[in-house]
Coordinates of N, CA and C in Angstrom, one line a residue:
X207 N 22.0 -14.5 37.1 CA 23.3 -14.1 36.8 C 24.3 -14.9 37.7
X208 N 25.5 -15.0 37.3 CA 26.5 -15.6 38.1 C 27.5 -14.5 38.6
X209 N 27.3 -14.1 39.8 CA 28.2 -13.1 40.4 C 29.4 -13.7 41.0
X210 N 30.6 -13.2 40.8 CA 31.8 -13.8 41.2 C 32.6 -12.7 42.0
X211 N 33.1 -13.1 43.1 CA 33.9 -12.2 43.9 C 35.3 -12.0 43.3
X212 N 35.8 -10.8 43.2 CA 37.0 -10.5 42.5 C 38.2 -11.3 43.0
X213 N 38.3 -11.6 44.3 CA 39.4 -12.4 44.7 C 39.4 -13.8 44.1
X214 N 38.2 -14.3 43.9 CA 38.0 -15.6 43.3 C 38.5 -15.6 41.8
X215 N 38.2 -14.5 41.1 CA 38.7 -14.4 39.7 C 40.2 -14.3 39.7
X216 N 40.8 -13.5 40.6 CA 42.2 -13.3 40.6 C 42.9 -14.7 40.9
X217 N 42.4 -15.4 41.9 CA 42.9 -16.7 42.3 C 42.8 -17.7 41.1
X218 N 41.8 -17.7 40.3 CA 41.7 -18.5 39.1 C 42.7 -18.1 38.1
X219 N 42.9 -16.9 37.9 CA 43.9 -16.4 36.9 C 45.3 -16.8 37.3
X220 N 45.6 -16.6 38.6 CA 46.9 -17.0 39.1 C 47.2 -18.5 38.9
X221 N 46.2 -19.3 39.2 CA 46.4 -20.7 39.1 C 46.6 -21.2 37.6
X222 N 46.1 -20.5 36.6 CA 46.3 -20.9 35.3 C 47.6 -20.3 34.7
X223 N 48.2 -19.3 35.3 CA 49.4 -18.7 34.8 C 50.5 -19.8 34.7
X224 N 50.6 -20.7 35.7 CA 51.7 -21.7 35.7 C 51.4 -22.9 34.8
X225 N 50.3 -22.8 34.1 CA 49.9 -23.9 33.2 C 49.7 -23.4 31.8
X226 N 50.8 -23.1 31.1 CA 50.6 -22.5 29.7 C 49.9 -23.5 28.8
X227 N 49.1 -23.0 27.9 CA 48.4 -23.9 26.9 C 49.4 -24.5 26.0
X228 N 49.1 -25.6 25.5 CA 49.9 -26.3 24.5 C 49.1 -26.4 23.2
X229 N 49.9 -26.4 22.0 CA 49.2 -26.6 20.8 C 48.4 -27.9 20.7
X230 N 47.4 -28.0 19.9 CA 46.6 -29.2 19.7 C 47.3 -30.0 18.6
X231 N 48.0 -31.1 19.0 CA 48.8 -31.9 18.1 C 47.9 -32.5 17.0
X232 N 46.6 -32.7 17.4 CA 45.7 -33.4 16.5 C 45.0 -32.4 15.5
X233 N 45.4 -31.1 15.6 CA 44.8 -30.1 14.7 C 45.2 -30.4 13.2
X234 N 44.2 -30.4 12.3 CA 44.5 -30.7 10.9 C 44.1 -29.5 10.1
X235 N 45.2 -28.7 9.6 CA 44.9 -27.5 8.9 C 44.1 -27.8 7.6
X236 N 44.1 -29.0 7.1 CA 43.4 -29.3 5.9 C 41.9 -29.5 6.2
X237 N 41.6 -29.8 7.4 CA 40.2 -29.9 7.9 C 40.1 -29.2 9.2
X238 N 40.1 -27.9 9.1 CA 40.1 -27.1 10.4 C 38.8 -27.2 11.2
X239 N 39.0 -27.3 12.4 CA 37.8 -27.4 13.4 C 37.8 -26.0 14.1
X240 N 36.7 -25.3 14.1 CA 36.7 -24.0 14.7 C 36.9 -24.0 16.2
X241 N 36.8 -25.2 16.8 CA 37.0 -25.3 18.2 C 38.4 -25.8 18.6
X242 N 39.3 -25.9 17.6 CA 40.7 -26.3 17.8 C 41.6 -25.4 17.0
X243 N 42.9 -25.5 17.4 CA 43.9 -24.7 16.7 C 45.3 -25.3 16.9
X244 N 46.2 -25.0 16.0 CA 47.6 -25.3 16.2 C 48.3 -24.3 17.1
X245 N 47.6 -23.2 17.3 CA 48.2 -22.2 18.2 C 47.8 -22.6 19.7
X246 N 48.7 -22.4 20.6 CA 48.4 -22.7 22.0 C 47.4 -21.7 22.6
X247 N 46.3 -22.2 23.0 CA 45.3 -21.4 23.7 C 44.5 -22.2 24.6
X248 N 43.9 -21.6 25.6 CA 42.9 -22.3 26.5 C 42.0 -21.2 27.0
X249 N 40.7 -21.5 27.1 CA 39.8 -20.6 27.6 C 39.1 -21.2 28.9
X250 N 39.0 -20.4 29.9 CA 38.3 -20.8 31.1 C 37.2 -19.9 31.5
X251 N 36.2 -20.4 32.0 CA 35.2 -19.6 32.7 C 35.6 -19.6 34.2
X252 N 35.6 -18.4 34.8 CA 35.8 -18.3 36.2 C 34.6 -17.6 36.8
X253 N 33.9 -18.4 37.6 CA 32.6 -17.9 38.2 C 32.2 -18.9 39.3
X254 N 31.2 -18.5 40.0 CA 30.7 -19.3 41.1 C 30.0 -20.5 40.6
X255 N 29.5 -20.5 39.4 CA 28.8 -21.7 38.9 C 27.4 -21.8 39.4
X256 N 26.9 -20.8 40.0 CA 25.5 -20.9 40.6 C 24.8 -19.6 40.3
X257 N 23.7 -19.6 39.6 CA 23.0 -18.4 39.3 C 22.4 -17.8 40.6
X258 N 22.3 -16.5 40.6 CA 21.7 -15.7 41.7 C 20.7 -14.8 41.1
X259 N 19.5 -14.8 41.6 CA 18.5 -13.9 41.1 C 18.9 -12.5 41.4
X260 N 18.7 -11.6 40.4 CA 19.1 -10.2 40.5 C 18.5 -9.6 41.8
X261 N 17.3 -9.9 42.1 CA 16.6 -9.2 43.2 C 17.3 -9.7 44.5
X262 N 17.7 -11.0 44.6 CA 18.5 -11.5 45.7 C 19.8 -10.7 45.9
X263 N 20.5 -10.5 44.8 CA 21.7 -9.7 44.8 C 21.4 -8.3 45.3
X264 N 20.4 -7.6 44.8 CA 20.0 -6.3 45.2 C 19.7 -6.2 46.7
X265 N 18.9 -7.2 47.2 CA 18.5 -7.2 48.6 C 19.7 -7.4 49.5
X266 N 20.7 -8.3 49.1 CA 21.9 -8.5 49.8 C 22.7 -7.2 49.9
X267 N 22.8 -6.5 48.7 CA 23.6 -5.3 48.7 C 22.9 -4.2 49.6
X268 N 21.6 -4.2 49.5 CA 20.9 -3.2 50.4 C 21.2 -3.5 51.9
X269 N 21.2 -4.8 52.3 CA 21.5 -5.1 53.7 C 22.9 -4.7 54.0
X270 N 23.8 -4.9 53.2 CA 25.2 -4.6 53.5 C 25.4 -3.1 53.5
X271 N 24.7 -2.4 52.7 CA 24.8 -0.9 52.7 C 24.0 -0.2 53.8
X272 N 22.9 -0.9 54.2 CA 22.0 -0.3 55.2 C 21.1 0.7 54.5
X273 N 20.9 0.5 53.2 CA 20.1 1.5 52.4 C 19.2 0.7 51.5
X274 N 18.1 1.3 51.1 CA 17.2 0.7 50.1 C 17.4 1.2 48.8
X275 N 17.4 0.4 47.8 CA 17.6 0.8 46.4 C 16.2 1.3 45.8
X276 N 16.3 2.2 44.9 CA 15.1 2.6 44.2 C 15.1 1.7 43.0
X277 N 14.1 0.9 42.9 CA 14.0 -0.1 41.8 C 13.0 0.4 40.7
X278 N 13.4 0.1 39.5 CA 12.5 0.4 38.4 C 12.5 -1.0 37.6
X279 N 11.7 -1.9 38.1 CA 11.6 -3.2 37.6 C 11.0 -3.2 36.2
X280 N 11.6 -3.8 35.3 CA 11.2 -3.9 33.9 C 11.0 -5.4 33.5
X281 N 10.2 -5.7 32.5 CA 10.1 -7.0 32.0 C 11.4 -7.4 31.3
X282 N 11.6 -8.7 31.0 CA 12.8 -9.1 30.3 C 12.9 -8.3 29.0
X283 N 14.0 -7.9 28.6 CA 14.3 -7.1 27.4 C 14.7 -8.1 26.3
X284 N 14.5 -7.7 25.0 CA 15.0 -8.5 23.9 C 16.5 -8.7 24.1
X285 N 16.9 -10.0 23.9 CA 18.3 -10.3 24.0 C 18.7 -10.7 25.4
X286 N 17.9 -10.5 26.5 CA 18.2 -10.9 27.8 C 18.2 -12.4 27.9
X287 N 19.1 -12.9 28.7 CA 19.2 -14.4 28.9 C 18.5 -14.7 30.3
X288 N 17.6 -15.6 30.3 CA 16.8 -15.8 31.6 C 17.8 -16.4 32.7
X289 N 18.7 -17.3 32.3 CA 19.6 -17.8 33.3 C 20.9 -18.0 32.7
X290 N 22.0 -17.6 33.5 CA 23.3 -17.8 33.0 C 24.2 -18.0 34.1
X291 N 25.2 -18.9 34.0 CA 26.2 -19.1 35.0 C 27.4 -19.8 34.4
X292 N 28.5 -19.7 35.0 CA 29.8 -20.2 34.5 C 29.9 -21.7 34.7
X293 N 30.3 -22.4 33.7 CA 30.7 -23.8 33.9 C 32.2 -23.8 34.1
X294 N 32.6 -24.0 35.3 CA 34.0 -24.0 35.7 C 34.7 -25.4 35.7
X295 N 34.0 -26.4 35.1 CA 34.6 -27.7 35.2 C 36.0 -27.8 34.6
X296 N 36.3 -27.2 33.4 CA 37.7 -27.2 33.0 C 38.7 -26.6 33.9
X297 N 38.3 -25.4 34.5 CA 39.2 -24.8 35.5 C 39.5 -25.7 36.7
X298 N 38.4 -26.3 37.2 CA 38.6 -27.2 38.3 C 39.4 -28.4 37.9
X299 N 39.1 -29.0 36.8 CA 39.9 -30.2 36.3 C 41.4 -29.9 36.2
X300 N 41.7 -28.7 35.6 CA 43.1 -28.4 35.2 C 43.9 -27.8 36.4
X301 N 43.2 -27.1 37.3 CA 43.9 -26.5 38.4 C 43.5 -26.9 39.8
X302 N 42.4 -27.6 39.9 CA 41.9 -28.0 41.2 C 41.2 -26.9 41.9
X303 N 41.0 -25.8 41.3 CA 40.4 -24.7 41.9 C 38.9 -24.4 41.4
X304 N 38.1 -24.1 42.4 CA 36.7 -23.8 42.1 C 36.3 -22.5 42.9
X305 N 36.0 -21.4 42.3 CA 35.6 -20.2 43.0 C 34.4 -20.6 44.0
X306 N 34.5 -20.1 45.2 CA 33.5 -20.5 46.2 C 33.0 -19.4 47.1
X307 N 33.4 -18.2 46.9 CA 33.0 -17.1 47.8 C 31.5 -16.9 47.6
X308 N 30.7 -17.1 48.7 CA 29.2 -16.8 48.5 C 29.0 -15.4 48.2
X309 N 27.9 -15.1 47.4 CA 27.6 -13.7 47.1 C 27.4 -12.9 48.3
X310 N 26.8 -13.3 49.3 CA 26.6 -12.5 50.5 C 27.9 -12.1 51.1
X311 N 28.9 -13.0 51.2 CA 30.2 -12.7 51.7 C 31.0 -11.8 50.8
X312 N 30.9 -12.0 49.5 CA 31.6 -11.1 48.6 C 31.0 -9.7 48.6
X313 N 29.7 -9.6 48.7 CA 29.1 -8.2 48.8 C 29.6 -7.5 50.1
X314 N 29.5 -8.3 51.2 CA 29.9 -7.7 52.5 C 31.4 -7.2 52.5
X315 N 32.3 -8.1 51.9 CA 33.7 -7.7 51.8 C 33.9 -6.5 50.9
X316 N 33.1 -6.5 49.8 CA 33.3 -5.4 48.8 C 32.8 -4.1 49.5
X317 N 31.7 -4.1 50.1 CA 31.2 -2.9 50.8 C 32.2 -2.4 51.8
X318 N 32.7 -3.3 52.6 CA 33.7 -2.9 53.6 C 35.0 -2.3 52.9
X319 N 35.4 -2.9 51.8 CA 36.6 -2.3 51.1 C 36.2 -0.9 50.6
X320 N 35.1 -0.8 49.9 CA 34.7 0.4 49.3 C 34.6 1.5 50.3
X321 N 34.0 1.3 51.4 CA 33.9 2.3 52.4 C 35.2 2.7 53.0
X322 N 36.1 1.8 53.2 CA 37.5 2.1 53.7 C 38.3 2.8 52.6
X323 N 38.2 2.4 51.4 CA 39.0 3.0 50.3 C 38.5 4.5 50.1
X324 N 37.2 4.7 50.0 CA 36.7 6.0 49.7 C 36.3 6.8 50.9
X325 N 36.5 6.2 52.1 CA 36.3 7.0 53.4 C 34.8 7.4 53.5
X326 N 33.9 6.5 53.1 CA 32.5 6.8 53.3 C 31.9 5.8 54.3

């Protein structure tokens, strides 16, 4: 999976806000292309762009929390995707931004925030 720190997602959204989408002038309603439209829209993936094994994520979270997780490991389930990560090339091309917070740093910051916010 591609885990992304929330501040990276927010930064990506803020950067695209000042770049409103434009209609596709080449769109032909007589020969519509499902990947194009006369309506202004643009889609971006916002992610780290690097898959992280779930067990690596869990171990990093355990280290940050100082606790061990109770694991119930199961085989891949129908419909599970073996590998998935965000292709942020369009985001980087259009805004110059690429999310970059490493998972270990994001987890550490999240745990610190969570503990402070909830007083635990």
